[in-house]
Coordinates of C-alpha atoms in Angstrom, one line a residue:
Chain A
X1 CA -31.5 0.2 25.3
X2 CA -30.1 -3.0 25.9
X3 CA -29.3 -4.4 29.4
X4 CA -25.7 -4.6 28.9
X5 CA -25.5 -0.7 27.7
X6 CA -27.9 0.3 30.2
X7 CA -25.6 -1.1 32.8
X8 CA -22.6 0.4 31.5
X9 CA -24.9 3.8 32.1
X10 CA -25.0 2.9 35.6
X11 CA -21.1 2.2 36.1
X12 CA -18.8 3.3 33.9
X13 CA -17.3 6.7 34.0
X14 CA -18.1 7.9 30.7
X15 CA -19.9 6.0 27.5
X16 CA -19.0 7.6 24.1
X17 CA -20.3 6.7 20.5
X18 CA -18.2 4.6 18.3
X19 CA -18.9 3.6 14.8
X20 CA -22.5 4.9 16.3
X21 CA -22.5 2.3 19.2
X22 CA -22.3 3.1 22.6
X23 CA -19.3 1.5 24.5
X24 CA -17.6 2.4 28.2
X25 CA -14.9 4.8 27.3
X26 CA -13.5 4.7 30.6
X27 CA -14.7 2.5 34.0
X28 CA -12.1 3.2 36.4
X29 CA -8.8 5.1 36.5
X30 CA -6.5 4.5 33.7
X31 CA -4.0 3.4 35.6
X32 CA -5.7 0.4 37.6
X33 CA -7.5 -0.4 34.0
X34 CA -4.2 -0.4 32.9
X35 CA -2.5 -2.4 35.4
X36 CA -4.9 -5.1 35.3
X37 CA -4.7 -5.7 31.4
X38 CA -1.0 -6.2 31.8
X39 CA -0.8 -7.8 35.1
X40 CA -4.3 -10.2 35.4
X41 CA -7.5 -9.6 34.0
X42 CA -9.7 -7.0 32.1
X43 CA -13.4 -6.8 31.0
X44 CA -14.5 -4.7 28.3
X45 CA -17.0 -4.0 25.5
X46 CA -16.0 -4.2 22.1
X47 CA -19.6 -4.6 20.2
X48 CA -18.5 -1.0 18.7
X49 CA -17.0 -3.2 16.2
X50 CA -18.8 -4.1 12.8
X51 CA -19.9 -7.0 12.3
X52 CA -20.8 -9.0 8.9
X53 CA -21.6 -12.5 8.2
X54 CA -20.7 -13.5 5.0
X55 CA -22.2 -16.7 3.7
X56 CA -23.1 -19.0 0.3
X57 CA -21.1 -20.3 -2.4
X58 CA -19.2 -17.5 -3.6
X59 CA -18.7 -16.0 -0.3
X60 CA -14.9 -17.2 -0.4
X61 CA -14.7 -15.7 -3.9
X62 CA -16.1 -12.1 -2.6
X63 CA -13.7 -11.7 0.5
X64 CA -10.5 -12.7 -1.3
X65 CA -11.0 -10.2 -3.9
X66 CA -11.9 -7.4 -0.9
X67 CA -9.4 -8.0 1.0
X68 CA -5.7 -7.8 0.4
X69 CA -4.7 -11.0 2.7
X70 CA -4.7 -14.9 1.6
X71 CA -8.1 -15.6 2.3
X72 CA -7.5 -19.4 1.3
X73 CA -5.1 -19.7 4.2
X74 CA -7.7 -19.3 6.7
X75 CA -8.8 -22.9 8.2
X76 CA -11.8 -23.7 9.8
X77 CA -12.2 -21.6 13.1
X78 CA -9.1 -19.5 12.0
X79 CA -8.7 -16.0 11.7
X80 CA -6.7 -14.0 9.4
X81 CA -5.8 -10.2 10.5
X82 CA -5.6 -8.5 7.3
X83 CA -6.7 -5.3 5.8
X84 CA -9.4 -3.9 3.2
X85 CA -7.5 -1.0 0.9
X86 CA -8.9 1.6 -1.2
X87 CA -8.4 2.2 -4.9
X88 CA -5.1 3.9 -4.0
X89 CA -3.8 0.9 -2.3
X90 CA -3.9 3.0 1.1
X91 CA -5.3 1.2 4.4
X92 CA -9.1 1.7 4.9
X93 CA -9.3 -0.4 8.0
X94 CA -8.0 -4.0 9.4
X95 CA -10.2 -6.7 9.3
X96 CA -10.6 -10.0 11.3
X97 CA -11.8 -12.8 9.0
X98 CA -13.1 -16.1 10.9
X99 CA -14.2 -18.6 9.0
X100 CA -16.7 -20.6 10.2
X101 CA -16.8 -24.1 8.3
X102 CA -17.3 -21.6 4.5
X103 CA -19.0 -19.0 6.1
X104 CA -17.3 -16.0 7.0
X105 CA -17.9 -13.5 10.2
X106 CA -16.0 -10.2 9.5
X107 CA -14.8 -7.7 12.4
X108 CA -14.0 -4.2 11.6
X109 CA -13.2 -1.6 14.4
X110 CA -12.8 1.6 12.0
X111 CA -15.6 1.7 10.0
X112 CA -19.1 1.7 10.6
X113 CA -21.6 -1.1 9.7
X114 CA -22.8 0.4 6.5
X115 CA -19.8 1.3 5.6
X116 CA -18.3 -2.1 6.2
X117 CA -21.2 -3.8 4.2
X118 CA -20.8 -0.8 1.4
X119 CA -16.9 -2.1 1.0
X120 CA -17.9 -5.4 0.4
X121 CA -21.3 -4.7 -1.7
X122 CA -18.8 -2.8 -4.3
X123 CA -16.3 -5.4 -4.5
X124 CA -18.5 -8.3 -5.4
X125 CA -18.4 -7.9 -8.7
X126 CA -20.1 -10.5 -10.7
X127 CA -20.3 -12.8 -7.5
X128 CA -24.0 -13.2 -7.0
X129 CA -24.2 -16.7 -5.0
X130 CA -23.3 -14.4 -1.7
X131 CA -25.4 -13.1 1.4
X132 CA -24.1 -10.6 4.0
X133 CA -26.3 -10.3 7.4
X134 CA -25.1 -7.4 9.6
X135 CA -24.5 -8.4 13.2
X136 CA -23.6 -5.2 14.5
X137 CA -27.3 -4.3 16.0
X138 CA -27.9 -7.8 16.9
X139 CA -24.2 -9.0 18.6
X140 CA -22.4 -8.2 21.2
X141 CA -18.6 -8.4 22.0
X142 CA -17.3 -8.9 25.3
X143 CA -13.8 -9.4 25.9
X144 CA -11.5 -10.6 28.8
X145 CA -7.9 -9.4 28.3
X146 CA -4.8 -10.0 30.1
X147 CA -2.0 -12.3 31.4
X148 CA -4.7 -14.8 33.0
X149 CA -8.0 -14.1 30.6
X150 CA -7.7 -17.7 29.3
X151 CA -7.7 -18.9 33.3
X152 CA -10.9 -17.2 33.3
X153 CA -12.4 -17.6 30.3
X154 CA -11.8 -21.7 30.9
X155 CA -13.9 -21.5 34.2
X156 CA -16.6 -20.3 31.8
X157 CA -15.9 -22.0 28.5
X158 CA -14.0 -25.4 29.8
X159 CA -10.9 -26.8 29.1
X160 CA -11.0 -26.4 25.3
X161 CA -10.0 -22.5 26.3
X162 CA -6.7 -23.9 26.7
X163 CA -6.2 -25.2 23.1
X164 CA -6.9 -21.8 21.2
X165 CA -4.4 -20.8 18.9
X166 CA -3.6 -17.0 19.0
X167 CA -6.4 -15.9 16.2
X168 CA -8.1 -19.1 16.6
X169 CA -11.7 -19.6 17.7
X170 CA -14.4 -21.7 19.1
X171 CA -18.1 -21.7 17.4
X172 CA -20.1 -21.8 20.5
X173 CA -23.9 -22.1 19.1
X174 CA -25.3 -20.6 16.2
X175 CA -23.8 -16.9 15.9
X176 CA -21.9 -17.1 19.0
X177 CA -18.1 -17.0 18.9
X178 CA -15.3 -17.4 21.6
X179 CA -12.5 -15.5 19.5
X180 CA -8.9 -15.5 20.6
X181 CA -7.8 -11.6 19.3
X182 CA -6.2 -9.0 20.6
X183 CA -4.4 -5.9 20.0
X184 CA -2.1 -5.3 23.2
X185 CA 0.1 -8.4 23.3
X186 CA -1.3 -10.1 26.1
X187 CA -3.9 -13.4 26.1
X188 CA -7.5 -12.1 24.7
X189 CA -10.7 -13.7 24.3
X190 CA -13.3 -12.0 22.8
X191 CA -17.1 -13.5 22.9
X192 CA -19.3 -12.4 20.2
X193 CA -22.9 -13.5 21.4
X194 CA -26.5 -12.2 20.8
X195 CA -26.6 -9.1 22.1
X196 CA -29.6 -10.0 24.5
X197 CA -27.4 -12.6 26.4
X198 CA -24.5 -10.0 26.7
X199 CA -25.8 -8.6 30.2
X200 CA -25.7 -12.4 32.1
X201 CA -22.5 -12.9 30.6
X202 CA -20.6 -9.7 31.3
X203 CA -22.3 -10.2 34.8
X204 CA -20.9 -13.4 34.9
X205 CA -17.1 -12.8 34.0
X206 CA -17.7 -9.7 36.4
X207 CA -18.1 -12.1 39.6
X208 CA -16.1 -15.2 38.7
X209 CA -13.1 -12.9 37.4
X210 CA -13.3 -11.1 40.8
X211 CA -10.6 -13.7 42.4
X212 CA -8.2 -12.9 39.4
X213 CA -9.1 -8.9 40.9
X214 CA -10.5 -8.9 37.5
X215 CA -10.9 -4.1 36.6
X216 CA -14.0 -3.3 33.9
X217 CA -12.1 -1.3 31.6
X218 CA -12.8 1.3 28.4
X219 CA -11.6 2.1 25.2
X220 CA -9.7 4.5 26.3
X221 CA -6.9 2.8 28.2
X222 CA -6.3 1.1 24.3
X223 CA -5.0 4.1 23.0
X224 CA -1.7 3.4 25.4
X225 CA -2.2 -0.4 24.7
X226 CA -1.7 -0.3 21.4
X227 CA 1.3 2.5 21.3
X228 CA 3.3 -0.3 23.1
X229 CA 2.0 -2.9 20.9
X230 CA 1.4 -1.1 17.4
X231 CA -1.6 -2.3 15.5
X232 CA -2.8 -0.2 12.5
X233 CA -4.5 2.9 14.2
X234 CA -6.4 5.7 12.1
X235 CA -6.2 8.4 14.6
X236 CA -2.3 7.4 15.3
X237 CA 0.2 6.6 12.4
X238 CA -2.8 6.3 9.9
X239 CA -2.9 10.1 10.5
X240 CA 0.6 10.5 8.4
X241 CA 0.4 7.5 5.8
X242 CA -2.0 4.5 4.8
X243 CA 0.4 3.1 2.9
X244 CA 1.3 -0.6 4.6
X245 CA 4.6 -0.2 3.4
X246 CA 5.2 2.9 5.3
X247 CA 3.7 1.5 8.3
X248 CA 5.3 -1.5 8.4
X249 CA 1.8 -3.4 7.8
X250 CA 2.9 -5.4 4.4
X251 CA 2.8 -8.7 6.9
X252 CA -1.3 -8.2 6.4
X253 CA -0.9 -7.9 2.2
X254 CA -0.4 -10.8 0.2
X255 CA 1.4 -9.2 -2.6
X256 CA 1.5 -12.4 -5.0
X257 CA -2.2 -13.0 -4.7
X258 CA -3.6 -13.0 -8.3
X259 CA -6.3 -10.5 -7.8
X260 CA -7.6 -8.1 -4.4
X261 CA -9.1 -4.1 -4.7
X262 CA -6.2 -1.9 -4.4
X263 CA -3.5 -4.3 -5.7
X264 CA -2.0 -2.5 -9.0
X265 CA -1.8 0.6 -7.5
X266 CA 0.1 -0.6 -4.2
X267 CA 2.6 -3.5 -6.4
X268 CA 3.1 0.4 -8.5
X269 CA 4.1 2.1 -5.0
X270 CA 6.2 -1.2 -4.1
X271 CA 8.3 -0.3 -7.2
X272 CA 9.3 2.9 -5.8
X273 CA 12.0 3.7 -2.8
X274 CA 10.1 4.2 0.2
X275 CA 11.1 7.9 1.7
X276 CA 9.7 7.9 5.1
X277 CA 8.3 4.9 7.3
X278 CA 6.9 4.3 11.1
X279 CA 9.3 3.7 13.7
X280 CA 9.2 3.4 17.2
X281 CA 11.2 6.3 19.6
X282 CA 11.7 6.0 23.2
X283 CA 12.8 9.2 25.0
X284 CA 16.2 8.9 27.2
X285 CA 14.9 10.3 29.8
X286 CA 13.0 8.5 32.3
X287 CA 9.4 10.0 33.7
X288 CA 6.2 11.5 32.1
X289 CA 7.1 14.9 30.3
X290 CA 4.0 16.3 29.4
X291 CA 5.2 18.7 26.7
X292 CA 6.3 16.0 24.3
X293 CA 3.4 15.8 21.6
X294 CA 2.6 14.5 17.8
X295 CA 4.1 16.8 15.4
X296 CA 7.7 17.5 17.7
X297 CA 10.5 17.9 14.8
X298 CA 13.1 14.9 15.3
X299 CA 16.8 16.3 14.4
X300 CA 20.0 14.8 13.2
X301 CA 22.8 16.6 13.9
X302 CA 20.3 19.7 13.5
X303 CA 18.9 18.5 10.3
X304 CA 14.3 17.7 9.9
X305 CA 14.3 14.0 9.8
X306 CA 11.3 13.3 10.6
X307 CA 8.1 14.0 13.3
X308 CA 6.6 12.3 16.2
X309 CA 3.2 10.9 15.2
X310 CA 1.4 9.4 18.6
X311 CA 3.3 9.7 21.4
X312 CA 2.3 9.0 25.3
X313 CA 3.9 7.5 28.9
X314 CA 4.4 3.7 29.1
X315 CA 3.8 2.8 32.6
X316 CA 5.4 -0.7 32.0
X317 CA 9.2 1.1 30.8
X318 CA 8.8 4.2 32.9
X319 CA 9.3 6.2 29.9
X320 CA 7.4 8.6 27.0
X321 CA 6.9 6.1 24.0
X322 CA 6.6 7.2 20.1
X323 CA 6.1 6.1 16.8
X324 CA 8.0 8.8 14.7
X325 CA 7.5 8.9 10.7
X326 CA 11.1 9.4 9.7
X327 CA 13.0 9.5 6.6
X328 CA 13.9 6.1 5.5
X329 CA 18.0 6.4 5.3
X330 CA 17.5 7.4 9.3
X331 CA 14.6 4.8 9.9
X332 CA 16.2 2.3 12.0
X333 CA 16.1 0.7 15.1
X334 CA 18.5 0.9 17.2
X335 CA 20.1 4.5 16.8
X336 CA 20.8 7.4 19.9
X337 CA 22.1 9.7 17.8
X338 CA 18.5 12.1 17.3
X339 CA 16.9 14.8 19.1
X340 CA 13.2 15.9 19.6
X341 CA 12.0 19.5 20.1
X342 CA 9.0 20.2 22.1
X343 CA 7.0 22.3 22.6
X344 CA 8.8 24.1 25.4
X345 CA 11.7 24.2 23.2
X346 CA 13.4 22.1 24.9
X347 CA 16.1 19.1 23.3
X348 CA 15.6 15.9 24.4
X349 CA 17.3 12.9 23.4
X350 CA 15.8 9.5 22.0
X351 CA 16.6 6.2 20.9
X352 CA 14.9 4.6 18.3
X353 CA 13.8 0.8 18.9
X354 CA 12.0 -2.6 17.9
X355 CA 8.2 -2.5 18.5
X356 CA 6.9 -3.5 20.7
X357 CA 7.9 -1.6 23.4
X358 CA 7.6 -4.0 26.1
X359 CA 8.1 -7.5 26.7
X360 CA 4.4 -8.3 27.6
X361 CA 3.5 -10.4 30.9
X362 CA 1.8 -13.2 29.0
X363 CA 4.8 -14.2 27.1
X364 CA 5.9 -15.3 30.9
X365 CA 2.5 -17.7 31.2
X366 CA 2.5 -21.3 30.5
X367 CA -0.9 -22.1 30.6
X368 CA -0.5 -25.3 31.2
X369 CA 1.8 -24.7 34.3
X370 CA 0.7 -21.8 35.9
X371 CA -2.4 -20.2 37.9
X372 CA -3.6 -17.2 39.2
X373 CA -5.6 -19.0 41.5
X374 CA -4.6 -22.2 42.2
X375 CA -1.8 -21.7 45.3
X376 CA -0.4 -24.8 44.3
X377 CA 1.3 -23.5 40.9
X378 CA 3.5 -21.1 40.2
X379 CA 2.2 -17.6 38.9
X380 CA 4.8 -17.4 36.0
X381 CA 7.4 -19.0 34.6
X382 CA 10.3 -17.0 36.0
X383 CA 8.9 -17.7 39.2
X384 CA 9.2 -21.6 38.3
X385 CA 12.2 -21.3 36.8
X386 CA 13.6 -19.2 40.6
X387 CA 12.1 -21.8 42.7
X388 CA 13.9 -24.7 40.8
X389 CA 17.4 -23.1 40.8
X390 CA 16.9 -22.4 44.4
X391 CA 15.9 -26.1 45.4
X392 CA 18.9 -26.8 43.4
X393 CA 21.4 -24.8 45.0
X394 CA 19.9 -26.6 48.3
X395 CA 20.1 -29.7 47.0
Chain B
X1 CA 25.2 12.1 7.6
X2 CA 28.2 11.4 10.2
X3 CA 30.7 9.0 9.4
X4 CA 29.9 7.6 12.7
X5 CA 26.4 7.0 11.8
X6 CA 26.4 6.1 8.5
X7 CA 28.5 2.8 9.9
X8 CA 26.3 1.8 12.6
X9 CA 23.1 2.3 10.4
X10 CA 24.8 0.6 7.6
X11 CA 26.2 -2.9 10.0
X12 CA 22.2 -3.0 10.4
X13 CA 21.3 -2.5 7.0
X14 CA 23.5 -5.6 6.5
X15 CA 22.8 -7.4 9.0
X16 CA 18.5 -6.9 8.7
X17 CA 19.3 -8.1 4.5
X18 CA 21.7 -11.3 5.9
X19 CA 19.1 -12.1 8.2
X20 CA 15.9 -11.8 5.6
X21 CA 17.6 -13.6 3.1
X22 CA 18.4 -16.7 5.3
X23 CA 14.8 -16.7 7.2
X24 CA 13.6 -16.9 3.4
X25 CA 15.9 -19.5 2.3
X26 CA 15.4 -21.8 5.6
X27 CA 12.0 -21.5 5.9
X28 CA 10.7 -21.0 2.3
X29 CA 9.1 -18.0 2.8
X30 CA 7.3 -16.5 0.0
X31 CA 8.0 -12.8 1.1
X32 CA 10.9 -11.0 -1.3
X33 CA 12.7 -9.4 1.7
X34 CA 11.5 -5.7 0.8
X35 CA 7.9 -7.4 1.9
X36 CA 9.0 -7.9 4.9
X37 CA 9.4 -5.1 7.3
X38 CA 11.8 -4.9 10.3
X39 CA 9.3 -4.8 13.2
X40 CA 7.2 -7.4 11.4
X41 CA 6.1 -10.6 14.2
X42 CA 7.9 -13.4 13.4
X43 CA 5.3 -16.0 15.4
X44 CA 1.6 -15.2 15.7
X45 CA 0.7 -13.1 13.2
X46 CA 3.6 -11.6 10.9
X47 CA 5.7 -14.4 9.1
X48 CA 3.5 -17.0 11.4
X49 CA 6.1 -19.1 12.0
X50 CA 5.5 -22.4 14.9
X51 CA 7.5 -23.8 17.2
X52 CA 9.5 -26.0 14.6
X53 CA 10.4 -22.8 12.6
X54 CA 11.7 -21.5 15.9
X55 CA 13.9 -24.4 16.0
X56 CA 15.0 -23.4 12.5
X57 CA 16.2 -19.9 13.6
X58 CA 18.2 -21.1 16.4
X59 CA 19.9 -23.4 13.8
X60 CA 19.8 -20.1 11.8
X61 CA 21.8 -17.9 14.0
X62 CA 24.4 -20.9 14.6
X63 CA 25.4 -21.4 11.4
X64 CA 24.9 -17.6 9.7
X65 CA 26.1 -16.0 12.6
X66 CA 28.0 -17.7 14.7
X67 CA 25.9 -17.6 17.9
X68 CA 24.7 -20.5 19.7
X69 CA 21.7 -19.8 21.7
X70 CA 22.4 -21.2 25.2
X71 CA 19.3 -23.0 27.1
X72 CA 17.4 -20.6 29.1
X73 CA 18.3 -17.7 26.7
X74 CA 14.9 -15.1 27.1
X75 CA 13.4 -16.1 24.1
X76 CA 12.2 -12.4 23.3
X77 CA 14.6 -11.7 20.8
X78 CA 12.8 -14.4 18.7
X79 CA 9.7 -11.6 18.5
X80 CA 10.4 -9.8 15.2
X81 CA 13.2 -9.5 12.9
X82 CA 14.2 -5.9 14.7
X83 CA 15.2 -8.2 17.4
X84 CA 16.6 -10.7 16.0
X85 CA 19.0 -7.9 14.5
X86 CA 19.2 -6.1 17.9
X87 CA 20.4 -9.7 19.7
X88 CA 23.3 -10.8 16.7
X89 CA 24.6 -7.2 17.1
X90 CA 25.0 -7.5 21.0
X91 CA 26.5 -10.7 20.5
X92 CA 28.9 -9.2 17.7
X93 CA 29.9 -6.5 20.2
X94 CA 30.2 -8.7 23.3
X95 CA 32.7 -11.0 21.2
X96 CA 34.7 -7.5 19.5
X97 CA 35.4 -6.6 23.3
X98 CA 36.1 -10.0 24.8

């Protein structure tokens, strides 16, 4: 066992298996985990993610015929989001590419390592100049999340922090990688180092980040995360369709791409009308209501339009959330005219909306202006932009 | 489906195609607009547009739309093309009942 898991034995509430790693599911309440990923900073373990190194002369040639994004696009110490589809077209699982001056590190959070490596073994094709290296055993992720993760990760890192695009990166030494990702809308670095030196780190984040009141979180506090902040989720709207289309995912498919594994079969399904998509719900009514649930029946005007998929309370609007799979001529934003029945038979009305759900607290950080920690900025920009219009109206 | 409705859903539907169609034309996007979904990011990932292109959809909304984006507007509705739609309908309505 390695250090880092054997401390997460010691301290978090409860470890599961993902993608046959062990990772904290869960550290504190959900609530204060919660809190602090929208409101400062949280640690967590990611190395349940697979991990593949993709190197030699062809290795360009082998990802941009796996995957269905513009692999060309992707700079040096760049990352492109996209996804690998199967040979229906439908989503198999997003991928972060990184390219590391030609040679590629690959992230995967819903399959497993062989399976990751199987994907990309059967799309090679004639490409023989190519050589994958797993770094799922051997690498660790650790990520700091939250409105003032880069505040913290620049005590560690330096000032360099600072300049990270969103999907950017930072090769650190060999194999060790200070990514900018995340899949909740607020800043996010995630290191991906050597799975030995994991421990020390997450040690030290765990005491420097304690002045930002820095909570160790799990994975579970993501499924919430990412129902405010949709990402592609198999155990959420992948449940009901795979198709990107459907899921409003075509952002991560490069449609005029010459060539990519699942590309005739989804340009034949782009032909067609769409008849349902993904759209986000928010219930009228404020509070937690506990019977609402995947699977309720949405209603126009007491006609089946369309079902809730994932569903849950958002802490930040006070109110249950939803993606609901509804048919297309009713799929908008914007529209209070449908119903929900629960489970206790009850109608409630919701409003479909724009996802997100929330404006997220890091859209209010300028990291160039503002501080956690240093009393002599300003924690956000509203509270710059309140302190100026009041020395004005003195003035 | 209610007259009612079928208006306010099809005012969006209009407005979502004016809006793709001019983001495509400004910004030479290669997307047709059925590629690009309503919720899709415009900055970050998405459409990956930077902070010159944002300058472009201000310009955008001024001369498609009619709305001048005053300084200090919560930049927010610039997030996806749902809320781009959402803010030029709120300014339509705000101007119907001035």
């Amino acid at each position: 066992m390695n250090g880092l898991l054997a401390l997460h034995n010691q301290q978090a509430k409860n470890v599961i298996s993902v993608n046959g790693i062990e990772v904290p599911n869960q550290y504190s309440e959900l609530d204060k985990e919660y809190y602090a990923l929208r409101h400062n900073v949280a640690l967590s373990d990611y190395s349940h993610y697979s991990k593949l190194k993709i190197e030699g002369d062809e290795a360009f040639d082998v990802l941009d015929v796996s995957v269905a994004g513009d692999v060309a696009e992707i700079r040096d110490e760049q990352t492109l989001h996209t996804v690998l589809l199967d040979e229906a077209g439908n989503i198999i699982t997003d991928v972060y590419i990184m390219n590391d001056d030609d040679s590629y590190v690959v992230l995967a959070e819903h399959v497993d390592d062989a399976t990751l490596m199987n994907l990309f073994q059967e799309r090679m094709g004639e490409f023989e100049d190519v050589e994958m290296t797993s770094l799922t055993q051997s690498h660790a992720i650790v990520a700091v999340e939250g409105p003032y993760s880069w505040e913290l990760a620049k005590e560690i890192y330096g000032m360099d922090v600072i300049g990270i695009p969103f999907l950017g990166f930072i090769a650190l030494e060999d194999d060790t990688y200070l990514l900018r990702a995340g899949k909740h809308g607020e800043f996010g670095y995630k290191v991906i180092l050597p799975i030995q030196e994991a421990e020390a780190l997450w040690k030290e984040i765990e005491e420097k980040g304690m002045r930002y009141e820095l909570v160790k979180a799990g994975l579970a506090l993501h499924k919430l995360t990412r129902l405010e902040n949709p990402y592609f989720s198999p155990a959420g709207s992948g449940s009901v369709s795979r198709d990107p289309r459907e899921l409003q995912l075509q952002w991560m498919v490069r449609y005029d791409k010459d060539e990519f594994f699942g590309r005739e079969p989804l340009l034949e399904k782009r032909d067609q009308a769409l008849t349902k998509i993904i759209v986000g719900v928010v219930l009228e009514q404020e509070g937690e209501i506990k019977a609402i649930g995947s699977g309720d029946v949405i209603f126009c005007n007491g006609e089946e339009i369309g079902k809730l998929v994932s569903c849950g309370y958002s802490p930040s609007l006070k109110k249950v959330i939803a993606q609901g799979f509804i048919d297309k001529a009713y799929a908008y934003a914007g529209i209070d005219a449908y119903v929900i029945k629960s489970a206790d038979g009850v109608e409630r009305k919701i409003n479909t909306t724009a996802t997100p759900f929330i404006n997220n607290h890091s859209m209010l950080i300028n990291p160039n202006e503002n501080s956690f920690v240093n009393p002599d900025k300003f924690r956000n920009m509203l509270e710059q932009l309140e302190a100026k219009e009041a020395k004005e109206a003195e003035a | 489906m209610q007259e009612v409705l079928k208006n306010i859903i099809d005012e969006r539907k209009a407005v979502l195609g004016e809006v793709k169609k001019v983001l495509i034309e400004r910004l030479n996007l290669y997307q047709e607009p059925q590629d690009i979904d309503e919720d899709t990011p415009l900055f970050g990932s998405g459409l990956k547009l930077d902070s010159v292109d944002a300058t472009e959809v201000v310009v955008m909304l001024d001369m498609s739309f009619g709305i001048k984006v005053e300084e200090g507007t919560d930049p927010s509705f610039m997030r996806n093309i749902n809320q781009l739609v959402d803010f030029i309908l709120e300014h339509k309505r705000a101007t119907e009942a001035a």
